[in-house]
Short mmCIF file of C-alpha atoms in Angstrom, two decimals:
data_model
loop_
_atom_site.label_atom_id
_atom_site.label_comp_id
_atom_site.label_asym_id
_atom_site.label_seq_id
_atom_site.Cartn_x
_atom_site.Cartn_y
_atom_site.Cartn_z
CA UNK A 1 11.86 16.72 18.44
CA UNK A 2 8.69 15.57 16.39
CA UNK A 3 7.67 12.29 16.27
CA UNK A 4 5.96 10.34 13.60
CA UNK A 5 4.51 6.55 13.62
CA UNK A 6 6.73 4.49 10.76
CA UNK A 7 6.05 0.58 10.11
CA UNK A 8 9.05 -1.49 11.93
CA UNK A 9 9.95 -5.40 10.57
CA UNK A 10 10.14 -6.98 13.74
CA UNK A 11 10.99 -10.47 12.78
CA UNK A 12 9.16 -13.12 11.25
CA UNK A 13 5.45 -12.09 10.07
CA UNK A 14 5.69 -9.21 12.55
CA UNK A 15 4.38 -5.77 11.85
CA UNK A 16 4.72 -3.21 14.27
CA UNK A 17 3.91 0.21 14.11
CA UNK A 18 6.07 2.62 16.87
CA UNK A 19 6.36 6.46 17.54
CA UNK A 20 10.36 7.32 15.96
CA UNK A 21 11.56 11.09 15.76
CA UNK A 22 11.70 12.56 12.18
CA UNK A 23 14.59 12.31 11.17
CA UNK A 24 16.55 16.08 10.80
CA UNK A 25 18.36 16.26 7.10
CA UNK A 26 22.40 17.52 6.98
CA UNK A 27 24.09 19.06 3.83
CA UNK A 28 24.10 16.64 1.29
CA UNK A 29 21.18 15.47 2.40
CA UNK A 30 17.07 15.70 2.29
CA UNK A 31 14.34 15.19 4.31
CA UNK A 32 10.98 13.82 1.75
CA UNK A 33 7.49 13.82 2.83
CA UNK A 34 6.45 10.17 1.38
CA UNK A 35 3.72 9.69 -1.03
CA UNK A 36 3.73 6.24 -2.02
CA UNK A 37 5.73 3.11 -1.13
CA UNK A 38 5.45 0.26 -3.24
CA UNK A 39 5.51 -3.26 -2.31
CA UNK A 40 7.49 -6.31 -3.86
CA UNK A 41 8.72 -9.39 -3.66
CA UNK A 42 11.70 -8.43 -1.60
CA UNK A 43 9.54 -7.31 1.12
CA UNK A 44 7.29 -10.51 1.49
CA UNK A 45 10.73 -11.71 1.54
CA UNK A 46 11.75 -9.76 4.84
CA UNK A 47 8.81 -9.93 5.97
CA UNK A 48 8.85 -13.57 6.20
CA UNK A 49 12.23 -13.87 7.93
CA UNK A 50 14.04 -15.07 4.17
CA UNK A 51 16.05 -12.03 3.97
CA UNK A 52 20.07 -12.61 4.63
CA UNK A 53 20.51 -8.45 5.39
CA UNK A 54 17.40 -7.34 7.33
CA UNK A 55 17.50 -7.24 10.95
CA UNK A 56 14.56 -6.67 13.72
CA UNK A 57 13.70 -2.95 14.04
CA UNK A 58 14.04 -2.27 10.45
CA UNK A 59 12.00 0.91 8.69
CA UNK A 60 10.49 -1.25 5.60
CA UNK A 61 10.02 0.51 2.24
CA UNK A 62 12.86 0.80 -0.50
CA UNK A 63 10.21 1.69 -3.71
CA UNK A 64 9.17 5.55 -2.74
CA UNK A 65 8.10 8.78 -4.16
CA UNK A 66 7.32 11.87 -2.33
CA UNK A 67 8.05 15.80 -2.41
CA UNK A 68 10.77 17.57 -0.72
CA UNK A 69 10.09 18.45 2.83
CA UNK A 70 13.44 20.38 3.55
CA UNK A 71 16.95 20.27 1.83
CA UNK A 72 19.46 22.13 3.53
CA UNK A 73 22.16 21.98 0.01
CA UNK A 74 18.92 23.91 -1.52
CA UNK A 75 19.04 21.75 -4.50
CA UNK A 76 15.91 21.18 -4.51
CA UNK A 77 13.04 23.18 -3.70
CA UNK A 78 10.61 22.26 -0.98
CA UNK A 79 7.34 20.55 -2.63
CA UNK A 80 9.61 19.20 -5.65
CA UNK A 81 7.91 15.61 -7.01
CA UNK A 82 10.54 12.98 -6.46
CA UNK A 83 11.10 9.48 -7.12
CA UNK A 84 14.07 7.97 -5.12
CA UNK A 85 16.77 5.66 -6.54
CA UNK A 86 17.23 3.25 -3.16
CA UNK A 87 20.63 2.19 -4.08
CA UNK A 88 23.34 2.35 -1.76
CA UNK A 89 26.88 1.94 -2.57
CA UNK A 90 30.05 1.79 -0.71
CA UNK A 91 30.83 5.35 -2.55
CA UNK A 92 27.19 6.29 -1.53
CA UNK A 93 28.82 5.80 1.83
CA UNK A 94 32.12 7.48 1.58
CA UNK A 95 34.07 4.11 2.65
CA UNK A 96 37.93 4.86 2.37
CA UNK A 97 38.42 1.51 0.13
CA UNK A 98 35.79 1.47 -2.59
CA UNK A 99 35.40 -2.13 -4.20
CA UNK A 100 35.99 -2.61 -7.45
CA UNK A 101 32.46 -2.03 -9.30
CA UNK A 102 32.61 1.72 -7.68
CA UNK A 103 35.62 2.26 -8.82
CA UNK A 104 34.69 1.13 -12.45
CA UNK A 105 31.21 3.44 -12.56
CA UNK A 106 29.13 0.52 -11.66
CA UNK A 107 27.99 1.21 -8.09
CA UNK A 108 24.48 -0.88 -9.10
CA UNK A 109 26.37 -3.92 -8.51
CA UNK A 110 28.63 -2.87 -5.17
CA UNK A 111 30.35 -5.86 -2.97
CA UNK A 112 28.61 -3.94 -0.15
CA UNK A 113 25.45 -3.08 -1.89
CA UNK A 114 22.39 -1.54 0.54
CA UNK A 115 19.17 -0.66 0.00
CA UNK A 116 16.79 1.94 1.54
CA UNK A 117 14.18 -0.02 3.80
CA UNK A 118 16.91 -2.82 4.32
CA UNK A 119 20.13 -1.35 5.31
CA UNK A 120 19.03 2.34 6.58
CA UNK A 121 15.67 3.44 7.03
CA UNK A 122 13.03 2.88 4.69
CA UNK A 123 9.98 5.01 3.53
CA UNK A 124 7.36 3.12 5.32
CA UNK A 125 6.52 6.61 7.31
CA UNK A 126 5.12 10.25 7.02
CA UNK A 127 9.07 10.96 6.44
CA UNK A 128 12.52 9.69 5.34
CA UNK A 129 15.77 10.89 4.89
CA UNK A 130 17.60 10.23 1.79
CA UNK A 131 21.45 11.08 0.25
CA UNK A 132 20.45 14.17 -2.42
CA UNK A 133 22.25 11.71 -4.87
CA UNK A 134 19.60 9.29 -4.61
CA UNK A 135 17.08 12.31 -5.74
CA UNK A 136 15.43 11.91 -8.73
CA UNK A 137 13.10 14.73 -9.90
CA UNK A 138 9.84 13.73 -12.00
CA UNK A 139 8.92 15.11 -14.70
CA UNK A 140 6.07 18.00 -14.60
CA UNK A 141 3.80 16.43 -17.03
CA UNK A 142 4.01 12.83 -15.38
CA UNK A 143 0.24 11.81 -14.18
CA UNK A 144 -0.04 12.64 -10.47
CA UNK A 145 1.67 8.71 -8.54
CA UNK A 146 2.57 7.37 -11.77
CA UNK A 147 6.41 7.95 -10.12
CA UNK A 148 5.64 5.35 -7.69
CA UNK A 149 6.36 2.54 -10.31
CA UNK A 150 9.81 4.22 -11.03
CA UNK A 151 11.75 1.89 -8.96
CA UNK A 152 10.44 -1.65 -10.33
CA UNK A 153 10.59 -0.13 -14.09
CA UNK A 154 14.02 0.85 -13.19
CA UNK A 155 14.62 -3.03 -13.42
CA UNK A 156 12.34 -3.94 -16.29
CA UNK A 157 14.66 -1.19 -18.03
CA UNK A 158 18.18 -2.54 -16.95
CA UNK A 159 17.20 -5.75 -18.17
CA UNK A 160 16.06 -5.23 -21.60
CA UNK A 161 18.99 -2.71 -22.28
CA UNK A 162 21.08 -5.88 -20.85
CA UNK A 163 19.85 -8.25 -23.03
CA UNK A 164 20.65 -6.84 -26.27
CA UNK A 165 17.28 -6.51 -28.05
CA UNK A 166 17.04 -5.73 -31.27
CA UNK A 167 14.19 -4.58 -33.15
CA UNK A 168 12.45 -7.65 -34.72
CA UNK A 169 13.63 -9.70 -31.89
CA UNK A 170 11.19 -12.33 -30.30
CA UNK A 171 10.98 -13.00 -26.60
CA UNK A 172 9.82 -14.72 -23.81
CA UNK A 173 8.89 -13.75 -20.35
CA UNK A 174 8.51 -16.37 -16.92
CA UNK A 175 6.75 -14.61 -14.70
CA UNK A 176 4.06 -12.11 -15.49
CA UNK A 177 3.97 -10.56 -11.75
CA UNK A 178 4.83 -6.45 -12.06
CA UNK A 179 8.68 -7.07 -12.72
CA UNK A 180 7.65 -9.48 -15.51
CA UNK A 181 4.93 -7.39 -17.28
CA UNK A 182 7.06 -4.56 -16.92
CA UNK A 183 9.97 -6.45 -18.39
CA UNK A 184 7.50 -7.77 -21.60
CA UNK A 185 6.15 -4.23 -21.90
CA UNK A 186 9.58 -2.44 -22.21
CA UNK A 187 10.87 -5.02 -24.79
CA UNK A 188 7.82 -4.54 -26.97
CA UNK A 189 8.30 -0.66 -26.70
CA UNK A 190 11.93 -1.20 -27.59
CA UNK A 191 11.36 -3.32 -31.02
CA UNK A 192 10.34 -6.63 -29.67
CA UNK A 193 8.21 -8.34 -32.70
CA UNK A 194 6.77 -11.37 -30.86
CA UNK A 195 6.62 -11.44 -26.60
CA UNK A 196 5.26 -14.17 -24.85
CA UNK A 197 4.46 -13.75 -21.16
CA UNK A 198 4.12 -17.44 -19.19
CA UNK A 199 2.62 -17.18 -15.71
CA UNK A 200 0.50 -19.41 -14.24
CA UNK A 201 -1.79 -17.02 -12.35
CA UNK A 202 -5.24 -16.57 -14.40
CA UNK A 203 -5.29 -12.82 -12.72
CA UNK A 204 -2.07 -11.90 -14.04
CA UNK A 205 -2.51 -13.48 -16.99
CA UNK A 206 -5.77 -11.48 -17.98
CA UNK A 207 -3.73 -8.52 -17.41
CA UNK A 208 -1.10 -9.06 -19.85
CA UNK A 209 -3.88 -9.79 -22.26
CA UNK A 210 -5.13 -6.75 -21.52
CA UNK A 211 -1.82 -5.06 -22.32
CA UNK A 212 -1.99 -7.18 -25.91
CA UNK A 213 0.81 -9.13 -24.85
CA UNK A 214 0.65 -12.92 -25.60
CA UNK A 215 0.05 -15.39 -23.24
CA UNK A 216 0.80 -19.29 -22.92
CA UNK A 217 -2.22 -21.33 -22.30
CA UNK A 218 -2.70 -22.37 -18.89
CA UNK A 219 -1.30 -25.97 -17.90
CA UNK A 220 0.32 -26.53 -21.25
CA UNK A 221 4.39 -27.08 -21.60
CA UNK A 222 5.94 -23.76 -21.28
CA UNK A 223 8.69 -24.86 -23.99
CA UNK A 224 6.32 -25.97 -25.90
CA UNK A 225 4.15 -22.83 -26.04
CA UNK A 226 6.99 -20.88 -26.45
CA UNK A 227 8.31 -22.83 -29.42
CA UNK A 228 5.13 -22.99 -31.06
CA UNK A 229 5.02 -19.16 -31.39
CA UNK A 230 8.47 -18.81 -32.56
CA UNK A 231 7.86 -21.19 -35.49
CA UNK A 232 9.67 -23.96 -33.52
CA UNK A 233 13.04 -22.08 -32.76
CA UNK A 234 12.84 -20.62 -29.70
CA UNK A 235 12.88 -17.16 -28.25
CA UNK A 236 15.99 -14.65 -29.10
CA UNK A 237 15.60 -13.49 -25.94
CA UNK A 238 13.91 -15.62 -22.49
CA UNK A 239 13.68 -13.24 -19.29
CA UNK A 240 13.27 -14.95 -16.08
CA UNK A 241 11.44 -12.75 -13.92
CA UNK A 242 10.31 -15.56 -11.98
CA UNK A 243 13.23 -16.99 -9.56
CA UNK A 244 12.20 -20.27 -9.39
CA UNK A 245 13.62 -23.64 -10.14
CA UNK A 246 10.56 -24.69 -12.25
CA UNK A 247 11.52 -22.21 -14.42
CA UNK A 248 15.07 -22.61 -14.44
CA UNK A 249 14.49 -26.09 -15.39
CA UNK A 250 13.03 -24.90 -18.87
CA UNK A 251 14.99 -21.69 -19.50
CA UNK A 252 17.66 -23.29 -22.28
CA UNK A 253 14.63 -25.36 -23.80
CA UNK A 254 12.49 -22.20 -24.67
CA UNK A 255 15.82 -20.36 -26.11
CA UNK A 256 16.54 -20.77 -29.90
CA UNK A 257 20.06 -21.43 -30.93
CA UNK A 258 22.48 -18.44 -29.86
CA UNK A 259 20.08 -17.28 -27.23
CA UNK A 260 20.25 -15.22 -24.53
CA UNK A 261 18.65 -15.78 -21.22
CA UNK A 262 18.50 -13.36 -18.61
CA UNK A 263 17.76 -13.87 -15.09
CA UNK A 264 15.96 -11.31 -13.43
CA UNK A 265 14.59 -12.41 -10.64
CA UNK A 266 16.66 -12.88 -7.71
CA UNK A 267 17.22 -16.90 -7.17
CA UNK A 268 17.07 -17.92 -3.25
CA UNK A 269 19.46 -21.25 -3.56
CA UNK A 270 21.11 -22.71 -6.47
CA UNK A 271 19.09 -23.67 -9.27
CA UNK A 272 19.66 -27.01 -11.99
CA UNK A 273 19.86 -25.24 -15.46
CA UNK A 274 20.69 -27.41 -19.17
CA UNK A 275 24.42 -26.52 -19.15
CA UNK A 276 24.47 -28.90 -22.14
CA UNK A 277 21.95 -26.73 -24.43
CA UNK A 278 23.81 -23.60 -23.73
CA UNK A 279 27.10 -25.49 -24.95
CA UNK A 280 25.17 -27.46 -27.56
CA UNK A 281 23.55 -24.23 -28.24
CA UNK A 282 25.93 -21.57 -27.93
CA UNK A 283 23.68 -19.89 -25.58
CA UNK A 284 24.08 -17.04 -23.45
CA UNK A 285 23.27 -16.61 -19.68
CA UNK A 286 22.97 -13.21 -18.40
CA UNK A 287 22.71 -11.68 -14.52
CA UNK A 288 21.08 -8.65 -14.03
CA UNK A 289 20.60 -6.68 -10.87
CA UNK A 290 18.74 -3.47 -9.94
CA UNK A 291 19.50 -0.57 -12.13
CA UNK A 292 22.19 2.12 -13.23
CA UNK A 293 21.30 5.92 -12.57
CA UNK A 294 20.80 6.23 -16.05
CA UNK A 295 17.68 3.35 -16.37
CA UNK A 296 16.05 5.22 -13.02
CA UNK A 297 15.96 8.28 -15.57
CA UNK A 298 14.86 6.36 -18.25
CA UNK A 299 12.09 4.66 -16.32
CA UNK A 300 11.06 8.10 -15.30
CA UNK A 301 10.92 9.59 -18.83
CA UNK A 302 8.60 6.16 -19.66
CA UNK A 303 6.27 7.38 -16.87
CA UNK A 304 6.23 11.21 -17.60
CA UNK A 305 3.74 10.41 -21.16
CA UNK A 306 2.78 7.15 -19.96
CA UNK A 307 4.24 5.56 -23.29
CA UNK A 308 3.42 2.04 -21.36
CA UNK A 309 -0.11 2.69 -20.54
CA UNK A 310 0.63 2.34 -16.80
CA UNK A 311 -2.14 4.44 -15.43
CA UNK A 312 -4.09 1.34 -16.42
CA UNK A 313 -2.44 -0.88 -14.37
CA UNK A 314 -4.96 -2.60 -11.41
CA UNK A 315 -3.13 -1.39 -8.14
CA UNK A 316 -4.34 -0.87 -4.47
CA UNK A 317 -3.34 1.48 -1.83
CA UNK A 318 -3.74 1.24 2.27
CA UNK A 319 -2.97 3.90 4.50
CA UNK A 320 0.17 3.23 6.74
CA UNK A 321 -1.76 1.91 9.38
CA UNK A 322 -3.16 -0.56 6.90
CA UNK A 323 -0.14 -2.12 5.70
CA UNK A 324 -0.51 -5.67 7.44
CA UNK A 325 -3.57 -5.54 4.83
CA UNK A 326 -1.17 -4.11 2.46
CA UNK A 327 0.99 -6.88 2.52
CA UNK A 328 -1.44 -9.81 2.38
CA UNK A 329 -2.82 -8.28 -0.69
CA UNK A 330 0.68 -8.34 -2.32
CA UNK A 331 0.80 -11.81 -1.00
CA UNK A 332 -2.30 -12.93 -2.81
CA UNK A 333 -0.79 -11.64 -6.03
CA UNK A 334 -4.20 -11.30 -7.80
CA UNK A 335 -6.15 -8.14 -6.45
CA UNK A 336 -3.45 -5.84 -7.99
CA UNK A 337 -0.03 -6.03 -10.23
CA UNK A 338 0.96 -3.78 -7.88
CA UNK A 339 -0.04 -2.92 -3.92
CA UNK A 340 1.14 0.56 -2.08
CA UNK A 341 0.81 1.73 1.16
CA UNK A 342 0.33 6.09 1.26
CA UNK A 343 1.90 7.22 4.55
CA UNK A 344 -0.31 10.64 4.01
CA UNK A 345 -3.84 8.62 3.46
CA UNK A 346 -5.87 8.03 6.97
CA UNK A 347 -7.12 4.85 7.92
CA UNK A 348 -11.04 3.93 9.72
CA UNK A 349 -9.45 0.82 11.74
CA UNK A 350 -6.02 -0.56 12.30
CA UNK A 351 -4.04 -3.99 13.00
CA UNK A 352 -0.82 -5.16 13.69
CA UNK A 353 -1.56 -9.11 13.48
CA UNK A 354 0.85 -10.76 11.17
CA UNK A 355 0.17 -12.84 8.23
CA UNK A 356 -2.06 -15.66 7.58
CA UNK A 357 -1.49 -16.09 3.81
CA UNK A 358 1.13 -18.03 1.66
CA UNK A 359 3.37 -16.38 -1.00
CA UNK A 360 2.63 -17.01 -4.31
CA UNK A 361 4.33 -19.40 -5.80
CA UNK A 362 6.52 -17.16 -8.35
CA UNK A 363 7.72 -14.38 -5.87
CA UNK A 364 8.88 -12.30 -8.82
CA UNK A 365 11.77 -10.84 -6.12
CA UNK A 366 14.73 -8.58 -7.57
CA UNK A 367 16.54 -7.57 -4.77
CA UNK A 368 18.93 -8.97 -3.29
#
């Protein structure tokens, strides 16, 4: 049976890189050649030993693209562009009992909810094997790895459709790591009049300036800056991309009067939030998690004429052999908005030492 080299969690800031077979596709399912896996907050996560799910000997890589190796349904053709929807459901799974969101259509939130690169092997390697349900084809016209962001636009696009924009609408973003620019970048596309992006990273701040988004000033109060460009009534809208309790702190503060705040990023404890301002208020808090099939589409069709201007985004890419470098550069958070690791690419040297840098400290995570 061949063998190919994959990158293996092996517990806390462990990377290790062993020989596994390639994995030989069924009916109803595929084998993809992997192009690009991108990296989030999710994985620092893992990676760091914070993740309740992931055990030792774990495949990493849930945010993939590729081309069809070999399908033995013949749904798809071998060399087909693909983006993969990572989801995986207790349907996905043919359990005899399905819980209660699969049985109501909304297998995005499942009791038992799994994840490529968490659950069952990821895409960190030459190969993977995925359900043909989780195949998503791209797009002919799409510029060549522009799929790759398909995944993390997925959740800008759940969100916003969530949220209940309206053209005209004015919001605010915390956190303007890739989930949160993405998030500010599909609300201005769908109507948004005034968005506001508050990070605290200069990097990431330049780059949503660069986008023409607006951006709080550094060090000043966030409620403040965000009230100040509303005309003093807050935001219709305030996404928290951020996870953080700094930011939960301020959420009600920034929303105007029968607001809506959505949390977006994925919270790792219990958070203190005004309860009193969204009774005072009549405010709204929303949860939001991953995606439905039908915003993995949509995220695609976003990427297939570039209506975001994503081909501008600063990314970096290692070669599988790189990805200890990989994933101190998504660490950092301010050499790219967004770091992948191509399983096809060749690398000059190689290391398997584990990291030496701190997290930022918005992880922007949005998996649970």
């Amino acid at each position: 049976m061949p063998a190919m080299t994959a990158v293996v969690w092996n517990g806390p800031d462990q990377l290790i890189y062993p020989s596994i077979p390639v994995p030989q596709p069924a009916k109803g399912e595929a084998l993809v050649r992997v192009s690009k896996v991108g990296i989030c907050g999710s994985d620092l996560a893992i990676l760091r030993g914070h993740h309740a799910r992931a055990l030792p000997g774990t495949v990493l890589g849930h945010e993939f693209c590729g081309t069809v190796a070999e399908d033995p349904g013949e749904h798809y053709a071998a060399g087909t562009r693909v983006a993969i929807r990572p989801l995986i459901s207790c349907r996905d799974r043919a359990e005899e009992q399905l819980c209660v969101a699969c049985r109501t259509d909304n297998e995005h939130v499942c009791a038992k909810l799994g994840l490529y690169g968490v659950d069952e092997p990821g895409a960190l390697a030459p190969y993977v094997l995925v359900r043909s349900e989780s195949i998503h084809p791209v797009p002919a016209q799409t510029p060549e790895g522009l799929e790759g962001l398909a995944e993390p636009l997925a959740v800008a696009v759940h969100a916003v459709s969530r949220s209940g924009l309206r053209p005209g609408s004015s919001v605010a973003v915390f956190g303007g790591g890739p989930i949160g620019l993405l998030v500010a970048l599909v609300a201005r596309q769908q109507g948004a009049a005034k968005v506001v992006v508050i990070e605290p990273n200069t990097w990431r701040q330049e780059v949503a300036k660069s986008y023409g988004l607006d951006v709080a000033d550094s060090g000043a109060d966030p409620v403040e800056e965000v009230l100040r460009r509303t005309g003093g009534d807050g935001a219709d809208i305030v996404f928290d991309s951020a996870g953080h309790p700094s930011v939960a702190a301020v959420l009600t503060g920034a929303t105007r009067i029968q607001g809506t705040i959505m949390i977006v990023g994925v919270y790792k404890e219990p958070a203190a939030i005004d309860l009193r301002t969204v009774n005072f208020g009549e405010q709204q808090i929303v949860g939001t998690r991953v995606y439905r099939k039908a915003d993995f589409q949509e995220a695609l069709n976003l990427l297939a004429n570039d209506t975001l201007g994503l081909a501008a985004l600063p990314t970096l890419s290692f070669p599988l052999l790189g990805a200890t470098e990989a994933f101190q550069a998504a660490a950092r958070g301010n050499d790219a908005m967004k770091v992948f690791i191509t399983p096809g690419s060749s690398a000059s040297e190689t290391t398997a030492e584990g990291l030496q840098t701190p997290l930022p400290t918005l992880e922007d995570s949005t998996h649970a």
